[in-house]
CSV table of C-alpha atoms and ligand atoms in Angstrom, one decimal:
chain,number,residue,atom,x,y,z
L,1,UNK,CA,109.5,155.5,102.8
L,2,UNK,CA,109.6,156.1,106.4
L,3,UNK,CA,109.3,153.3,108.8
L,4,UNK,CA,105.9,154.1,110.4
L,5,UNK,CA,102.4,153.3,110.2
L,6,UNK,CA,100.6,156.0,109.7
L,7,UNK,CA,96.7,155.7,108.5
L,8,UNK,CA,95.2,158.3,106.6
L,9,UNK,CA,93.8,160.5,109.4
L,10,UNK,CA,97.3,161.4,110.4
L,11,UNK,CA,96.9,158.4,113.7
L,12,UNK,CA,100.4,157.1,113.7
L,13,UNK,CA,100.0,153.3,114.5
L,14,UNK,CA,102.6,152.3,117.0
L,15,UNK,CA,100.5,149.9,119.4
L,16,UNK,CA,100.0,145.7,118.2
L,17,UNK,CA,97.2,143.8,120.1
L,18,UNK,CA,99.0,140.4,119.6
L,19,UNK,CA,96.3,137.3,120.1
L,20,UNK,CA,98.4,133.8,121.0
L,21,UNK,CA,95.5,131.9,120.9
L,22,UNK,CA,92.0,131.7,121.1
L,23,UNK,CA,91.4,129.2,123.7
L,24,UNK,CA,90.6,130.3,127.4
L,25,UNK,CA,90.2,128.5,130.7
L,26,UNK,CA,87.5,130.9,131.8
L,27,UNK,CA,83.9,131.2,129.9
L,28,UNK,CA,82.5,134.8,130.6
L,29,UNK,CA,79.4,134.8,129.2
L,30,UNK,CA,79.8,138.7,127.6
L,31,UNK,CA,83.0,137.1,126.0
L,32,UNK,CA,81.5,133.3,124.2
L,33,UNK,CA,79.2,130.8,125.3
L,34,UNK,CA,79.5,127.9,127.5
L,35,UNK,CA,79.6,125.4,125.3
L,36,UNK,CA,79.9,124.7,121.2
L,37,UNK,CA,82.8,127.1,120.8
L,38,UNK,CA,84.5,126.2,117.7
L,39,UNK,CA,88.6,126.8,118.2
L,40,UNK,CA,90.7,126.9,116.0
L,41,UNK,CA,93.0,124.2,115.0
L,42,UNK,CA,96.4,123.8,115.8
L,43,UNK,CA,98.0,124.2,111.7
L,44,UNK,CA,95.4,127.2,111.7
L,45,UNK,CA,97.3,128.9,114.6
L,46,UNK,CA,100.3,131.1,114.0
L,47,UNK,CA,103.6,129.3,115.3
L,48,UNK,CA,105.5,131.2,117.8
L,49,UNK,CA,108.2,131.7,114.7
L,50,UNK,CA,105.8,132.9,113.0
L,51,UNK,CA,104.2,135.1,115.7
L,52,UNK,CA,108.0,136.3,116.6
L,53,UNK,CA,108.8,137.0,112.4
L,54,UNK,CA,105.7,139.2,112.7
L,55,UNK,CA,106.5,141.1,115.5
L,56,UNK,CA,109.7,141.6,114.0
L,57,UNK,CA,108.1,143.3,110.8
L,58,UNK,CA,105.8,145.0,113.2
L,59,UNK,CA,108.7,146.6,114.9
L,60,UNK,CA,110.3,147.5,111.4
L,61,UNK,CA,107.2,149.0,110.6
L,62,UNK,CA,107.1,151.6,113.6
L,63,UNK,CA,105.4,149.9,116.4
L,64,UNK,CA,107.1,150.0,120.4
L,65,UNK,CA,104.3,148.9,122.1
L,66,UNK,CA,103.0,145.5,122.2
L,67,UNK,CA,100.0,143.8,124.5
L,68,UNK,CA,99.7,139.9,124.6
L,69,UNK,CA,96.1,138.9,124.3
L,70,UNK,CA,93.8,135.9,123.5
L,71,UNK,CA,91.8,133.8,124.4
L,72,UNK,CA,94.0,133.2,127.4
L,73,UNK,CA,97.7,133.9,126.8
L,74,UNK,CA,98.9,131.7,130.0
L,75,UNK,CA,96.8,129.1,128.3
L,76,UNK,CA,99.3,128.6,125.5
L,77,UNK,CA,102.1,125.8,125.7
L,78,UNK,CA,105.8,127.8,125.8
L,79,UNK,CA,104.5,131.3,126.3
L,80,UNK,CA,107.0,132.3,128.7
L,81,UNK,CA,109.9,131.2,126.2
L,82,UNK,CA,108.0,133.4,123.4
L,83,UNK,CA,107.9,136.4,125.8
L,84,UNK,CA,111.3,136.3,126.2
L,85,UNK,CA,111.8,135.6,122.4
L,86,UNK,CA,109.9,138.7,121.8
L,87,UNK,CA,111.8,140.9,124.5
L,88,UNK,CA,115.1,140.5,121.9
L,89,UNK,CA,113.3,143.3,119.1
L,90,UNK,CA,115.8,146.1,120.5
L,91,UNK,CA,112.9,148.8,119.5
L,92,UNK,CA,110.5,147.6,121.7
L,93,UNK,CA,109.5,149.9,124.1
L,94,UNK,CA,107.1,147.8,126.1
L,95,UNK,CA,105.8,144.4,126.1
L,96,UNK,CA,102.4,144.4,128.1
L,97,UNK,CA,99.9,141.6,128.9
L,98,UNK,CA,96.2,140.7,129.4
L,99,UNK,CA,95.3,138.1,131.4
L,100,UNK,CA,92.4,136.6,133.5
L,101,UNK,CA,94.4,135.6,136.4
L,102,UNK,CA,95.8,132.3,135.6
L,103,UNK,CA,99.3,133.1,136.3
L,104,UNK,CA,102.0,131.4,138.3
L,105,UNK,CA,104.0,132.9,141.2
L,106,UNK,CA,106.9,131.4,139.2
L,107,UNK,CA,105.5,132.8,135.8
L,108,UNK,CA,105.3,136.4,137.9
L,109,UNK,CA,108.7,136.2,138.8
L,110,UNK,CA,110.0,135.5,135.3
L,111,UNK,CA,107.8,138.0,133.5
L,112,UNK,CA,109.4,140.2,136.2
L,113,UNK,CA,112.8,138.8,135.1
L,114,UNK,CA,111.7,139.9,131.3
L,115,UNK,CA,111.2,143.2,132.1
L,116,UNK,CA,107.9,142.7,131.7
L,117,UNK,CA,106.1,145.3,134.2
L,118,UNK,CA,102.8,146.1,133.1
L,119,UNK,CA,99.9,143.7,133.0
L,120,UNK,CA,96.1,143.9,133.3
L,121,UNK,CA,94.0,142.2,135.1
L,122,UNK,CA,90.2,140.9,133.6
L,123,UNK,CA,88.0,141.0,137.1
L,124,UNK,CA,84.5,141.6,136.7
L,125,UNK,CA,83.3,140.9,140.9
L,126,UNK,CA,85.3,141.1,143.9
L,127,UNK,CA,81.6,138.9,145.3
L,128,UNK,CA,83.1,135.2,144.8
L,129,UNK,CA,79.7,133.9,143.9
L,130,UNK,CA,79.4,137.0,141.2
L,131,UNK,CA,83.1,136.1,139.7
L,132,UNK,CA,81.7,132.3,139.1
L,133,UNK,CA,78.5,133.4,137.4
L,134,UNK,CA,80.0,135.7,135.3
L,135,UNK,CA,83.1,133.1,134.8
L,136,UNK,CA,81.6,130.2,135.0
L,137,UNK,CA,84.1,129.4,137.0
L,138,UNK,CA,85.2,129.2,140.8
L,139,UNK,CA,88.5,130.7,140.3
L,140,UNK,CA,88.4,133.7,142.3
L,141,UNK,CA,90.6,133.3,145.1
L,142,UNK,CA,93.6,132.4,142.7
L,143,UNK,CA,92.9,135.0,140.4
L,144,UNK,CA,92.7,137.5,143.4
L,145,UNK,CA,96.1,135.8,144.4
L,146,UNK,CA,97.8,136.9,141.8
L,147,UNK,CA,96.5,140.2,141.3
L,148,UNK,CA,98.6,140.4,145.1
L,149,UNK,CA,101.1,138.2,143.7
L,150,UNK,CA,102.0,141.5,141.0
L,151,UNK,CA,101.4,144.3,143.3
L,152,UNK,CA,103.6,142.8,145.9
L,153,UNK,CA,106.5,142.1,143.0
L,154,UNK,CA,105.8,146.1,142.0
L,155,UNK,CA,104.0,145.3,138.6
L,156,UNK,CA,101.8,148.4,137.3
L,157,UNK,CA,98.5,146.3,137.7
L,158,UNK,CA,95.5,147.5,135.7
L,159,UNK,CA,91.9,145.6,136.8
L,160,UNK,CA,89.7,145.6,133.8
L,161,UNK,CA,85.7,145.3,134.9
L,162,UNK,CA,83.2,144.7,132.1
L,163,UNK,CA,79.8,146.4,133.7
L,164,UNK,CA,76.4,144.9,133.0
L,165,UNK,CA,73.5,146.3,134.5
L,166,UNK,CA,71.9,142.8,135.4
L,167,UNK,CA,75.2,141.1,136.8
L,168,UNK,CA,77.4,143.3,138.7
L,169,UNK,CA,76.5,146.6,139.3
L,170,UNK,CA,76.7,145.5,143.1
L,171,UNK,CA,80.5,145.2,142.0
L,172,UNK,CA,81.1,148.8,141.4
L,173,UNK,CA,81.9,151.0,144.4
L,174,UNK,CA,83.8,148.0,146.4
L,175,UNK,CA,86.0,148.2,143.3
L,176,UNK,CA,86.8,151.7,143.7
L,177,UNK,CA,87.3,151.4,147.6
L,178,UNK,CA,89.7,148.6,146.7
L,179,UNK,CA,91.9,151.4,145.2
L,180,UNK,CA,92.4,153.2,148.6
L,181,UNK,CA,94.4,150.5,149.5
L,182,UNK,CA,95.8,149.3,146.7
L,183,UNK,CA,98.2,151.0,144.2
L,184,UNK,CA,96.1,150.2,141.0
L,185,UNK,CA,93.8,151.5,138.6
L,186,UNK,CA,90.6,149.5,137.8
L,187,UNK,CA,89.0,150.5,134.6
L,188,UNK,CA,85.0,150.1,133.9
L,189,UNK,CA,84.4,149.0,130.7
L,190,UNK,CA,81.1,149.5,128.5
L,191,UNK,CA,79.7,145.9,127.5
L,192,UNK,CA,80.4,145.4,123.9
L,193,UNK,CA,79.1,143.2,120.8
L,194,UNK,CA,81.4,140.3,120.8
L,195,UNK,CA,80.1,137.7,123.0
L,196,UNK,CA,80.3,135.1,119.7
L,197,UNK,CA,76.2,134.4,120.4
L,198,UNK,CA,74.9,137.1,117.8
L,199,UNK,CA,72.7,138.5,120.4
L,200,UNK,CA,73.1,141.7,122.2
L,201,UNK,CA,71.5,144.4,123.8
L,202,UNK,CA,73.0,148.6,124.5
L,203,UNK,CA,74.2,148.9,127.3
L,204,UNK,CA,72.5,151.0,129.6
L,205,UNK,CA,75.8,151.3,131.6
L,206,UNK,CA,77.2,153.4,129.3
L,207,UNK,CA,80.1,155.4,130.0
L,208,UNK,CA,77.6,158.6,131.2
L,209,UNK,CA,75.3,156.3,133.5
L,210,UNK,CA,78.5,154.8,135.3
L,211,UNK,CA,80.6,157.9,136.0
L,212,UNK,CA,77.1,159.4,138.2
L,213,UNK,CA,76.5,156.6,140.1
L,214,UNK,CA,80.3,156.5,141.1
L,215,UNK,CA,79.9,160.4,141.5
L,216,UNK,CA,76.8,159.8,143.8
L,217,UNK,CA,78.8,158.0,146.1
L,218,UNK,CA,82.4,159.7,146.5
L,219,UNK,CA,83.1,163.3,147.0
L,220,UNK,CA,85.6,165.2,145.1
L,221,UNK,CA,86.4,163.0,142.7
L,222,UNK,CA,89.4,164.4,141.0
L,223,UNK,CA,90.7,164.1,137.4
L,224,UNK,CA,94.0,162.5,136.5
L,225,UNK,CA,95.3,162.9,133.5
L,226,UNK,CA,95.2,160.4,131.0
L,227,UNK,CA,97.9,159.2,128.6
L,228,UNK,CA,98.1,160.2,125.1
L,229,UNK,CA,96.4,157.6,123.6
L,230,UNK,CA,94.3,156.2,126.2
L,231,UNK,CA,90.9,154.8,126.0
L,232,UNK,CA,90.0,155.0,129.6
L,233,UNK,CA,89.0,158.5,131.0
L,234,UNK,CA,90.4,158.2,134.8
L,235,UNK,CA,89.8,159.6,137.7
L,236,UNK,CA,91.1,159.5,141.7
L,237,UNK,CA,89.3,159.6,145.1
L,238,UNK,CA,91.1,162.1,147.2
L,239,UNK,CA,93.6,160.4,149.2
L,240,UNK,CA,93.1,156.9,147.6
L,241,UNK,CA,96.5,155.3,146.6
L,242,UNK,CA,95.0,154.2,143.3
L,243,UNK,CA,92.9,155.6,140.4
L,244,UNK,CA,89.5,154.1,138.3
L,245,UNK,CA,89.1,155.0,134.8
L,246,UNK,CA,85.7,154.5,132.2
L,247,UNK,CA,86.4,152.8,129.2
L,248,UNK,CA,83.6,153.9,126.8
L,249,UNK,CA,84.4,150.9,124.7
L,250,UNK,CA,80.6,150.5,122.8
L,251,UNK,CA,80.1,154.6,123.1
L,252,UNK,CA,83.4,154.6,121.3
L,253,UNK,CA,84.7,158.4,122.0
L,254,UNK,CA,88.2,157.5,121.9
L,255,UNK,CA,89.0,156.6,118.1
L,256,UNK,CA,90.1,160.2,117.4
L,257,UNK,CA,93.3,159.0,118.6
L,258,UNK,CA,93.7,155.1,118.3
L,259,UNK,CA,97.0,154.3,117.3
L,260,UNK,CA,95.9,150.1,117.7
L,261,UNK,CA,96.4,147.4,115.0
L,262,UNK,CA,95.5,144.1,116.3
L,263,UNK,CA,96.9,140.6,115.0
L,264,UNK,CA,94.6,137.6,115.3
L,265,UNK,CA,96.1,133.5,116.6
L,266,UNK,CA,95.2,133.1,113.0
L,267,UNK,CA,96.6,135.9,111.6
L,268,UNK,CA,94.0,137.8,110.8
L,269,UNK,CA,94.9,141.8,110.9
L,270,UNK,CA,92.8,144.0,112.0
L,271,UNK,CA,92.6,148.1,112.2
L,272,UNK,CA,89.5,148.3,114.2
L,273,UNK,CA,88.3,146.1,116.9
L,274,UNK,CA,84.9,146.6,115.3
L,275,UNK,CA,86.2,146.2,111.5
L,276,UNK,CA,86.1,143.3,109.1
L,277,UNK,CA,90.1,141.5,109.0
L,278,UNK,CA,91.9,143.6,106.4
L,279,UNK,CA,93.8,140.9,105.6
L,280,UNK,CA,95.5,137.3,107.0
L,281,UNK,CA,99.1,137.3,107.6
L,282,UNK,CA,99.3,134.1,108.2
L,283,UNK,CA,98.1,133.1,104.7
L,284,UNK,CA,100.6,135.7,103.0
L,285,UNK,CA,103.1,134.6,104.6
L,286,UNK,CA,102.9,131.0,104.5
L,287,UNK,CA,102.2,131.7,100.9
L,288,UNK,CA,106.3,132.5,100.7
L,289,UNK,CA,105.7,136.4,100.6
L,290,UNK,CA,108.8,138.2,101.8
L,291,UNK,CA,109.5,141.0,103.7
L,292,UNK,CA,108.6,143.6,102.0
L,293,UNK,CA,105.9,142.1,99.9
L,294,UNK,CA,104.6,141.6,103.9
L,295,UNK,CA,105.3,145.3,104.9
L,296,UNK,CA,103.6,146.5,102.0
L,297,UNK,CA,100.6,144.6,103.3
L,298,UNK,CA,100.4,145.8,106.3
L,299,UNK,CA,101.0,149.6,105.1
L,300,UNK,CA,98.0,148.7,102.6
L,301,UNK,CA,95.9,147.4,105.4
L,302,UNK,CA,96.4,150.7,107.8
L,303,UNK,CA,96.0,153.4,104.7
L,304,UNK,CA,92.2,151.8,104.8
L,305,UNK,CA,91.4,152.0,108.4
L,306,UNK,CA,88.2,153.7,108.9
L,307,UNK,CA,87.8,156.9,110.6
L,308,UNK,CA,86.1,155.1,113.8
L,309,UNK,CA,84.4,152.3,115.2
L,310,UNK,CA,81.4,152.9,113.5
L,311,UNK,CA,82.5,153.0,110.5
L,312,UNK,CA,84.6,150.0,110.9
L,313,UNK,CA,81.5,148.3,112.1
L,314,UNK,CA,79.3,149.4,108.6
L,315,UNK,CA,82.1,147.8,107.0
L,316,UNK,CA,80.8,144.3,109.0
L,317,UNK,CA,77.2,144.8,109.3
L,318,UNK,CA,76.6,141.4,107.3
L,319,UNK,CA,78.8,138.7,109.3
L,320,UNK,CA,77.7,138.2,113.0
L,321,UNK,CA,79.9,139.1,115.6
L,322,UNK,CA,82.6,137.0,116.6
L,323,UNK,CA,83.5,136.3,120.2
L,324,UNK,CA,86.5,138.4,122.0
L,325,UNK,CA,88.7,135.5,122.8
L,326,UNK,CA,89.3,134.7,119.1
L,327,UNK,CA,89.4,138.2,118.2
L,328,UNK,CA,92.1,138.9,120.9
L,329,UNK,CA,90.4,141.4,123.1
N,1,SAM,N1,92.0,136.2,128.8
N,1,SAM,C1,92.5,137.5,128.9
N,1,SAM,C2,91.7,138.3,129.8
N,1,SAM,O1,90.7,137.8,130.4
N,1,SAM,O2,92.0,139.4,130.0
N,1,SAM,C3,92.7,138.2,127.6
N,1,SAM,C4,91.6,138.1,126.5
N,1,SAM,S1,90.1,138.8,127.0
N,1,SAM,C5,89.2,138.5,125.5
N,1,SAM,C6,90.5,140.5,126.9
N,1,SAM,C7,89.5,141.5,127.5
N,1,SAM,O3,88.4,141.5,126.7
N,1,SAM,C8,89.1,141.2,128.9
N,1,SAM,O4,89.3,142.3,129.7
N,1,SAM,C9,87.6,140.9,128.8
N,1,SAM,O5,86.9,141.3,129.9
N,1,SAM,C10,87.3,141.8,127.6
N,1,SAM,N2,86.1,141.4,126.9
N,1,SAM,C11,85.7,140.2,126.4
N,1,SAM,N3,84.5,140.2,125.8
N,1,SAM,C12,84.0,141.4,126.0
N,1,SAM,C13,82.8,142.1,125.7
N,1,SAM,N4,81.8,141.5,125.1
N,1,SAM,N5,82.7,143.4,126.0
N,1,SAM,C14,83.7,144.0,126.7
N,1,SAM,N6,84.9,143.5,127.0
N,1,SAM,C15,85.0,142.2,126.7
């Protein structure tokens, strides 16, 4: 059998969404509520070893690409020894991050060390009393720190906006004027379901809505092409230095080519973002499953992924919707 995900609408699965926890320093209110948040126990979480043995099967199994997620990742006890740990799987194309901010000059350095070069950005408001209501926090100059902290060190920086129509529409166009003079690409993102309070509303600033009222304000917007399996559709501003991109992440037109798998702090595998887990990983394999007993899990898991998010999503109609951070976003 070849080594190589493959589900069966011919989407080769090379790309793990790996969640280290599902604890966060930050409380955006689109992502879980202020207070009440259950977290997961510490037994409950996958050890690093055990996060590291995945990967390892992961890799075995076809994937090169890997993006570190939570909750907050820099939140996690050790994770710069795992990232480093996890730079060892030889196949490993690319080891990317998602963060909210809350790292370290020194941390910078050493994911630089790592050969770690990618990383995106979560920043909803370049207002500072927009980033704390959104937050909950008053965390923006550091987190704006650091996005210069990467840029200056070379990193491919990637700003990632969630868009709601009553909080920071206002945000918009300063953060495309921000990529005239800064080498990045911030990405809009369509609100979606997982804000752990069962209550949500369409979003009216759907993919459509937000690419005319950039349109209304910048002349010849110009198309970039967009990698192979993207979900943002991105664009430039003649003679700006960076690019912004739409992410139609509730519209969902992008599942024609996903080639994501995500992996829970708790080990629960998922194919879709909006699916049901498939199975828990952590529970096979702390039930003594081996290797290939683990592979053939995982192969089982991707033959069923649904055609799209939709369809995913029918699959989990019943069971409210849990909140980002402990999905791994
Ligand atoms: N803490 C890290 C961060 O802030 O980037 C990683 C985890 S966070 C859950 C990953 C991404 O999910 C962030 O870009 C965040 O904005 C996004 N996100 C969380 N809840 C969302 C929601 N309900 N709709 C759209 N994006 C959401």
């Amino acid at each position: 059998m070849k080594n190589e995900l493959v589900d069966r609408y011919g989407r080769k699965l090379d790309y793990l969404r790996l969640s280290v926890t599902d604890r966060c320093n930050f409380r955006c209110y689109y992502c879980m509520p202020e207070e009440g948040i259950d977290f997961v126990q510490r037994k409950d979480l996958l050890t690093y070893e055990e996060l590291d043995y995945l990967t390892g099967i992961f890799v075995n199994l076809g994937v090169e690409k890997i993006r570190i997620t939570g909750g907050e990742p820099f939140v996690r006890k050790g994770i710069m020894d795992f990232l480093s740990t996890l730079t060892r799987h030889r196949t490993l194309k690319e080891i990317t991050l998602t963060s909210n901010g809350s790292i370290s000059e020194k941390q910078i350095q050493e994911l630089h060390r790592l050969g770690i070069h990618k990383i995106n950005i979560s920043l909803d408001a370049l207002d500072k009393q927009r980033f704390f209501e959104i937050t909950r926090r008053d965390k923006f100059d550091e987190v704006f720190a650091c996005i210069l902290n990467l840029l200056k060190l070379g990193f491919e920086v990637k700003l990632n906006c969630v868009v709601d129509g009553n909080k920071n529409i206002a945000d918009i166009i300063p953060f495309v004027k921000l990529t005239a003079h800064y080498p990045l690409s911030v990405r809009f993102l369509e609100e979606m379901p997982f804000n752990g309070t069962g209550k949500f509303e369409v979003p009216e600033w759907n993919h459509l809505a937000l690419y005319d009222y950039i349109s209304s304000h910048f002349k010849g917007i110009q198309k970039v092409q967009d990698g192979k399996n993207s979900t943002s559709v991105n664009y430039q501003i003649p003679g700006y230095q960076g690019t912004f991109g739409i992410i139609p992440a509730f519209s969902r037109t992008f599942c024609g080519t996903c080639n994501r798998i995500r992996l829970s702090a708790t080990g629960e595998l998922r194919t879709c973002l909006y699916g049901p887990a498939v199975t828990n990983l952590r529970d096979v394999l702390r039930s003594g499953a081996n290797e290939a007993s683990i592979k053939t899990e995982i192969r089982d898991a991707v033959a069923k992924k649904e055609k799209d998010g939709f369809d995913a999503e029918e699959l989990n109609a019943k069971t409210p919707k849990k909140s980002m951070s402990f999905l791994g976003g």
